[in-house]
Amino acid sequence: MSRYLERAEHTARVLNVNLHGLLDQKDDVVQQRWRRVARSLYMPAVPDTGFEPYLVAASLTFDARVPGSIVNSIVSARQNAREIREQISTEMWEQINRMFLHVQHAQRLGIWDTDAHAFFQAVRDGSHLFQGMSDTTLSHDEGWLFIQLGRYIERVQSIVRLLGVHFDDPAVPEDGSFAIEDYMEWVGLLKSCTAFEAYCRLHTANIQPDRAMGFLLLHPSFPHSVHFGIRMILSALEALSESIPLMKQSEAYRQAGKLASSLQFDPIGDILAGDVQGYLEEIHHRCLQIHDSVFETCITYPLNYNLAY
């Protein structure tokens, strides 16, 4: 449930930022940017030519056949919430229903066609409200910890994917810096991760791609950095191990610990001087291993498997 809501919020934010970016841009720049958007959001069959941004945005919003679409994510989140209705608060259930009805209403009446930005803002706000309600109306026990775990696994994978398509085949000089060809491309990347203002407070508005990469990957206290997300995953696993001792012996805990250590001590210069795509793919792969290990430890374990020992 938590992963689906985080996915809906991320998709809404990326689409909203890039729809704003359509203003006053050349067609070739628009085409390149939206191919990146489609790849980062797992849209199948991305065409090389004849790419229409508004049709892509509509598909990533309402097409239930696209796994990362907003409607697919919210419908799936609501179905998961229904199956654990007795474990969540009334406020959480009501909020996820409001999001579901909002999406259905917008699709049926064509509201998205006239005010897409308001629609995306409502999806983002709805997801934030749900997370806030879970923090304030739910006991911070196992259920709440699984919400945090799912939220940050999804967030880390989404950001790594976004960085991967943005840094696809980058030209990296020997000094580790980048030549910025389009300032607004980097602004868009930072805004897609809610990071523009936070980045500017640290580095000013003179955006340098190596600094942007370092900020989104390695910043220890920014909520949408990969490092922060991995630390939250590790923290949730450690807390869960108090009631599920096998969690500390699991592959999930080992992989989260390795990632946390790597992101704490790897300098951005060394990362950029090496195989950036390989580095990002490794993080994504380890997050998949964490997800699978949590399932094996807590959900799909054999009937004779005692979680207490």
GROMACS .gro file of C-alpha atoms in nm:
model
  309
    1MET     CA    1   0.000   0.000   0.000
    2SER     CA    2   0.270   0.244   0.098
    3ARG     CA    3   0.480   0.171  -0.209
    4TYR     CA    4   0.187   0.230  -0.442
    5LEU     CA    5   0.105   0.567  -0.283
    6GLU     CA    6   0.468   0.676  -0.301
    7ARG     CA    7   0.473   0.573  -0.667
    8ALA     CA    8   0.158   0.776  -0.742
    9GLU     CA    9   0.306   1.083  -0.572
   10HIS     CA   10   0.636   1.049  -0.757
   11THR     CA   11   0.466   1.004  -1.094
   12ALA     CA   12   0.241   1.306  -1.036
   13ARG     CA   13   0.538   1.523  -0.940
   14VAL     CA   14   0.754   1.422  -1.238
   15LEU     CA   15   0.469   1.473  -1.485
   16ASN     CA   16   0.374   1.809  -1.337
   17VAL     CA   17   0.731   1.941  -1.349
   18ASN     CA   18   0.779   1.832  -1.707
   19LEU     CA   19   0.444   1.966  -1.828
   20HIS     CA   20   0.549   2.304  -1.690
   21GLY     CA   21   0.875   2.260  -1.879
   22LEU     CA   22   0.695   2.243  -2.214
   23LEU     CA   23   0.669   2.621  -2.223
   24ASP     CA   24   0.912   2.794  -2.458
   25GLN     CA   25   1.117   2.485  -2.541
   26LYS     CA   26   1.234   2.362  -2.879
   27ASP     CA   27   1.069   2.049  -3.011
   28ASP     CA   28   1.387   1.839  -3.009
   29VAL     CA   29   1.450   1.930  -2.643
   30VAL     CA   30   1.090   1.844  -2.554
   31GLN     CA   31   1.116   1.509  -2.732
   32GLN     CA   32   1.439   1.418  -2.554
   33ARG     CA   33   1.307   1.521  -2.212
   34TRP     CA   34   0.982   1.328  -2.245
   35ARG     CA   35   1.153   1.014  -2.365
   36ARG     CA   36   1.350   1.032  -2.042
   37VAL     CA   37   1.030   1.082  -1.844
   38ALA     CA   38   0.864   0.782  -2.010
   39ARG     CA   39   1.167   0.558  -1.946
   40SER     CA   40   1.203   0.671  -1.585
   41LEU     CA   41   0.835   0.589  -1.516
   42TYR     CA   42   0.853   0.245  -1.681
   43MET     CA   43   0.626   0.328  -1.973
   44PRO     CA   44   0.644   0.041  -2.224
   45ALA     CA   45   0.709   0.088  -2.596
   46VAL     CA   46   0.865   0.434  -2.590
   47PRO     CA   47   0.873   0.552  -2.956
   48ASP     CA   48   1.181   0.710  -3.113
   49THR     CA   49   0.980   0.956  -3.321
   50GLY     CA   50   0.637   1.119  -3.315
   51PHE     CA   51   0.645   1.157  -2.938
   52GLU     CA   52   0.344   1.354  -2.805
   53PRO     CA   53   0.405   1.469  -2.443
   54TYR     CA   54   0.039   1.524  -2.354
   55LEU     CA   55  -0.058   1.177  -2.473
   56VAL     CA   56   0.230   1.028  -2.276
   57ALA     CA   57   0.125   1.222  -1.966
   58ALA     CA   58  -0.236   1.106  -2.009
   59SER     CA   59  -0.124   0.745  -2.042
   60LEU     CA   60   0.098   0.767  -1.734
   61THR     CA   61  -0.194   0.919  -1.547
   62PHE     CA   62  -0.497   0.709  -1.644
   63ASP     CA   63  -0.386   0.399  -1.835
   64ALA     CA   64  -0.440   0.105  -1.598
   65ARG     CA   65  -0.220  -0.112  -1.824
   66VAL     CA   66   0.088   0.097  -1.738
   67PRO     CA   67   0.226  -0.038  -1.405
   68GLY     CA   68   0.348   0.303  -1.288
   69SER     CA   69   0.041   0.504  -1.388
   70ILE     CA   70  -0.129   0.713  -1.121
   71VAL     CA   71  -0.466   0.540  -1.154
   72ASN     CA   72  -0.304   0.194  -1.140
   73SER     CA   73  -0.106   0.290  -0.829
   74ILE     CA   74  -0.398   0.443  -0.639
   75VAL     CA   75  -0.640   0.160  -0.726
   76SER     CA   76  -0.378  -0.095  -0.613
   77ALA     CA   77  -0.307   0.099  -0.293
   78ARG     CA   78  -0.679   0.112  -0.210
   79GLN     CA   79  -0.715  -0.261  -0.270
   80ASN     CA   80  -0.425  -0.331  -0.035
   81ALA     CA   81  -0.574  -0.094   0.224
   82ARG     CA   82  -0.907  -0.278   0.202
   83GLU     CA   83  -0.734  -0.610   0.275
   84ILE     CA   84  -0.577  -0.469   0.593
   85ARG     CA   85  -0.867  -0.240   0.687
   86GLU     CA   86  -0.864  -0.349   1.051
   87GLN     CA   87  -0.494  -0.259   1.079
   88ILE     CA   88  -0.515   0.104   0.966
   89SER     CA   89  -0.702   0.401   1.111
   90THR     CA   90  -1.034   0.534   0.987
   91GLU     CA   91  -0.861   0.857   0.884
   92MET     CA   92  -0.616   0.667   0.665
   93TRP     CA   93  -0.893   0.464   0.502
   94GLU     CA   94  -1.101   0.776   0.434
   95GLN     CA   95  -0.803   0.956   0.284
   96ILE     CA   96  -0.713   0.677   0.044
   97ASN     CA   97  -1.077   0.664  -0.062
   98ARG     CA   98  -1.075   1.038  -0.128
   99MET     CA   99  -0.773   0.993  -0.353
  100PHE     CA  100  -0.943   0.706  -0.536
  101LEU     CA  101  -1.262   0.906  -0.592
  102HIS     CA  102  -1.066   1.213  -0.702
  103VAL     CA  103  -0.887   1.017  -0.974
  104GLN     CA  104  -1.206   0.846  -1.089
  105HIS     CA  105  -1.396   1.178  -1.094
  106ALA     CA  106  -1.120   1.357  -1.289
  107GLN     CA  107  -1.105   1.081  -1.550
  108ARG     CA  108  -1.481   1.061  -1.595
  109LEU     CA  109  -1.541   1.438  -1.625
  110GLY     CA  110  -1.223   1.525  -1.815
  111ILE     CA  111  -1.099   1.761  -1.542
  112TRP     CA  112  -0.742   1.662  -1.621
  113ASP     CA  113  -0.777   1.807  -1.972
  114THR     CA  114  -0.851   2.158  -1.844
  115ASP     CA  115  -0.632   2.177  -1.532
  116ALA     CA  116  -0.371   1.902  -1.522
  117HIS     CA  117  -0.151   2.090  -1.276
  118ALA     CA  118  -0.428   2.112  -1.014
  119PHE     CA  119  -0.496   1.742  -1.062
  120PHE     CA  120  -0.132   1.646  -1.005
  121GLN     CA  121  -0.110   1.879  -0.704
  122ALA     CA  122  -0.414   1.707  -0.550
  123VAL     CA  123  -0.251   1.364  -0.596
  124ARG     CA  124   0.069   1.486  -0.433
  125ASP     CA  125  -0.115   1.652  -0.144
  126GLY     CA  126  -0.330   1.343  -0.098
  127SER     CA  127  -0.026   1.120  -0.064
  128HIS     CA  128   0.135   1.359   0.184
  129LEU     CA  129  -0.187   1.372   0.386
  130PHE     CA  130  -0.199   0.994   0.400
  131GLN     CA  131   0.158   0.974   0.527
  132GLY     CA  132   0.088   1.244   0.786
  133MET     CA  133  -0.226   1.062   0.902
  134SER     CA  134  -0.034   0.736   0.933
  135ASP     CA  135   0.222   0.917   1.151
  136THR     CA  136  -0.039   1.075   1.379
  137THR     CA  137  -0.322   0.818   1.396
  138LEU     CA  138  -0.140   0.484   1.383
  139SER     CA  139   0.062   0.321   1.658
  140HIS     CA  140   0.428   0.321   1.560
  141ASP     CA  141   0.449  -0.055   1.572
  142GLU     CA  142   0.508  -0.316   1.303
  143GLY     CA  143   0.238  -0.185   1.068
  144TRP     CA  144   0.374   0.168   1.077
  145LEU     CA  145   0.730   0.040   1.027
  146PHE     CA  146   0.625  -0.153   0.717
  147ILE     CA  147   0.468   0.168   0.583
  148GLN     CA  148   0.802   0.345   0.626
  149LEU     CA  149   0.991   0.052   0.477
  150GLY     CA  150   0.775   0.038   0.166
  151ARG     CA  151   0.775   0.415   0.127
  152TYR     CA  152   1.153   0.445   0.121
  153ILE     CA  153   1.223   0.136  -0.088
  154GLU     CA  154   0.994   0.280  -0.354
  155ARG     CA  155   1.143   0.628  -0.319
  156VAL     CA  156   1.503   0.512  -0.352
  157GLN     CA  157   1.425   0.303  -0.659
  158SER     CA  158   1.231   0.589  -0.821
  159ILE     CA  159   1.509   0.842  -0.768
  160VAL     CA  160   1.780   0.602  -0.883
  161ARG     CA  161   1.578   0.530  -1.196
  162LEU     CA  162   1.532   0.902  -1.261
  163LEU     CA  163   1.904   0.969  -1.215
  164GLY     CA  164   1.989   0.675  -1.438
  165VAL     CA  165   1.793   0.799  -1.740
  166HIS     CA  166   1.916   1.155  -1.683
  167PHE     CA  167   2.280   1.052  -1.664
  168ASP     CA  168   2.254   0.805  -1.950
  169ASP     CA  169   2.588   0.808  -2.136
  170PRO     CA  170   2.713   1.125  -1.965
  171ALA     CA  171   3.030   1.299  -2.079
  172VAL     CA  172   3.245   1.316  -1.769
  173PRO     CA  173   3.571   1.513  -1.794
  174GLU     CA  174   3.872   1.396  -1.599
  175ASP     CA  175   3.812   1.654  -1.325
  176GLY     CA  176   3.467   1.501  -1.254
  177SER     CA  177   3.270   1.809  -1.359
  178PHE     CA  178   3.002   1.839  -1.625
  179ALA     CA  179   2.929   2.099  -1.891
  180ILE     CA  180   2.570   2.214  -1.846
  181GLU     CA  181   2.402   2.229  -2.188
  182ASP     CA  182   2.060   2.318  -2.061
  183TYR     CA  183   2.018   2.484  -1.722
  184MET     CA  184   1.647   2.407  -1.713
  185GLU     CA  185   1.714   2.035  -1.757
  186TRP     CA  186   1.893   2.030  -1.424
  187VAL     CA  187   1.633   2.251  -1.259
  188GLY     CA  188   1.371   2.003  -1.378
  189LEU     CA  189   1.563   1.708  -1.237
  190LEU     CA  190   1.598   1.873  -0.897
  191LYS     CA  191   1.233   1.979  -0.890
  192SER     CA  192   1.128   1.627  -0.985
  193CYS     CA  193   1.288   1.520  -0.655
  194THR     CA  194   1.153   1.821  -0.457
  195ALA     CA  195   1.518   1.923  -0.423
  196PHE     CA  196   1.559   2.256  -0.604
  197GLU     CA  197   1.520   2.490  -0.304
  198ALA     CA  198   1.719   2.262  -0.073
  199TYR     CA  199   1.999   2.240  -0.331
  200CYS     CA  200   2.007   2.619  -0.377
  201ARG     CA  201   2.035   2.674  -0.002
  202LEU     CA  202   2.343   2.454   0.001
  203HIS     CA  203   2.507   2.537  -0.333
  204THR     CA  204   2.325   2.853  -0.462
  205ALA     CA  205   2.130   2.853  -0.791
  206ASN     CA  206   2.449   2.796  -0.993
  207ILE     CA  207   2.363   2.436  -1.068
  208GLN     CA  208   2.653   2.205  -1.143
  209PRO     CA  209   2.560   1.850  -1.248
  210ASP     CA  210   2.823   1.686  -1.029
  211ARG     CA  211   2.686   1.875  -0.729
  212ALA     CA  212   2.329   1.788  -0.824
  213MET     CA  213   2.422   1.421  -0.849
  214GLY     CA  214   2.605   1.436  -0.517
  215PHE     CA  215   2.310   1.606  -0.349
  216LEU     CA  216   2.049   1.359  -0.473
  217LEU     CA  217   2.268   1.058  -0.405
  218LEU     CA  218   2.465   1.135  -0.092
  219HIS     CA  219   2.302   1.409   0.115
  220PRO     CA  220   2.248   1.251   0.460
  221SER     CA  221   1.948   1.456   0.575
  222PHE     CA  222   1.747   1.549   0.265
  223PRO     CA  223   1.432   1.327   0.257
  224HIS     CA  224   1.450   1.259  -0.116
  225SER     CA  225   1.818   1.169  -0.134
  226VAL     CA  226   1.916   0.809  -0.190
  227HIS     CA  227   2.140   0.808   0.119
  228PHE     CA  228   1.860   0.932   0.343
  229GLY     CA  229   1.619   0.674   0.200
  230ILE     CA  230   1.860   0.387   0.259
  231ARG     CA  231   1.916   0.502   0.617
  232MET     CA  232   1.539   0.502   0.674
  233ILE     CA  233   1.515   0.151   0.527
  234LEU     CA  234   1.790   0.030   0.760
  235SER     CA  235   1.628   0.203   1.057
  236ALA     CA  236   1.291   0.037   0.984
  237LEU     CA  237   1.455  -0.305   0.951
  238GLU     CA  238   1.640  -0.258   1.280
  239ALA     CA  239   1.318  -0.160   1.457
  240LEU     CA  240   1.131  -0.455   1.303
  241SER     CA  241   1.402  -0.693   1.424
  242GLU     CA  242   1.291  -0.628   1.784
  243SER     CA  243   0.971  -0.824   1.716
  244ILE     CA  244   1.105  -1.031   1.423
  245PRO     CA  245   1.457  -1.137   1.530
  246LEU     CA  246   1.526  -1.311   1.199
  247MET     CA  247   1.512  -0.973   1.028
  248LYS     CA  248   1.867  -0.894   1.142
  249GLN     CA  249   1.987  -1.218   0.988
  250SER     CA  250   1.807  -1.155   0.661
  251GLU     CA  251   1.946  -1.058   0.323
  252ALA     CA  252   1.741  -0.737   0.349
  253TYR     CA  253   1.935  -0.621   0.653
  254ARG     CA  254   2.272  -0.711   0.500
  255GLN     CA  255   2.200  -0.532   0.173
  256ALA     CA  256   2.065  -0.222   0.347
  257GLY     CA  257   2.375  -0.209   0.569
  258LYS     CA  258   2.608  -0.241   0.270
  259LEU     CA  259   2.426   0.036   0.082
  260ALA     CA  260   2.424   0.266   0.384
  261SER     CA  261   2.798   0.220   0.430
  262SER     CA  262   2.873   0.274   0.061
  263LEU     CA  263   2.664   0.591   0.037
  264GLN     CA  264   2.819   0.729   0.355
  265PHE     CA  265   3.180   0.687   0.250
  266ASP     CA  266   3.189   0.691  -0.133
  267PRO     CA  267   3.289   1.042  -0.252
  268ILE     CA  268   3.090   1.176  -0.545
  269GLY     CA  269   3.411   1.233  -0.743
  270ASP     CA  270   3.493   0.862  -0.734
  271ILE     CA  271   3.136   0.770  -0.832
  272LEU     CA  272   3.134   1.006  -1.131
  273ALA     CA  273   3.480   0.897  -1.241
  274GLY     CA  274   3.364   0.537  -1.259
  275ASP     CA  275   3.064   0.357  -1.405
  276VAL     CA  276   2.777   0.584  -1.299
  277GLN     CA  277   2.510   0.368  -1.464
  278GLY     CA  278   2.653   0.055  -1.306
  279TYR     CA  279   2.658   0.223  -0.964
  280LEU     CA  280   2.292   0.327  -0.993
  281GLU     CA  281   2.185  -0.011  -1.127
  282GLU     CA  282   2.358  -0.179  -0.833
  283ILE     CA  283   2.157   0.031  -0.586
  284HIS     CA  284   1.836  -0.052  -0.772
  285HIS     CA  285   1.921  -0.424  -0.775
  286ARG     CA  286   1.997  -0.426  -0.402
  287CYS     CA  287   1.663  -0.257  -0.330
  288LEU     CA  288   1.496  -0.540  -0.523
  289GLN     CA  289   1.685  -0.787  -0.305
  290ILE     CA  290   1.568  -0.604   0.009
  291HIS     CA  291   1.208  -0.620  -0.113
  292ASP     CA  292   1.232  -0.992  -0.195
  293SER     CA  293   1.401  -1.074   0.133
  294VAL     CA  294   1.134  -0.894   0.338
  295PHE     CA  295   0.868  -1.095   0.153
  296GLU     CA  296   1.051  -1.422   0.221
  297THR     CA  297   1.108  -1.338   0.588
  298CYS     CA  298   0.767  -1.196   0.677
  299ILE     CA  299   0.509  -1.299   0.417
  300THR     CA  300   0.590  -1.609   0.213
  301TYR     CA  301   0.778  -1.809   0.479
  302PRO     CA  302   0.690  -2.185   0.519
  303LEU     CA  303   0.415  -2.279   0.766
  304ASN     CA  304   0.668  -2.452   0.993
  305TYR     CA  305   0.889  -2.142   0.998
  306ASN     CA  306   0.887  -1.973   1.340
  307LEU     CA  307   0.955  -1.598   1.310
  308ALA     CA  308   1.053  -1.573   1.676
  309TYR     CA  309   1.365  -1.791   1.635
   0.00000   0.00000   0.00000
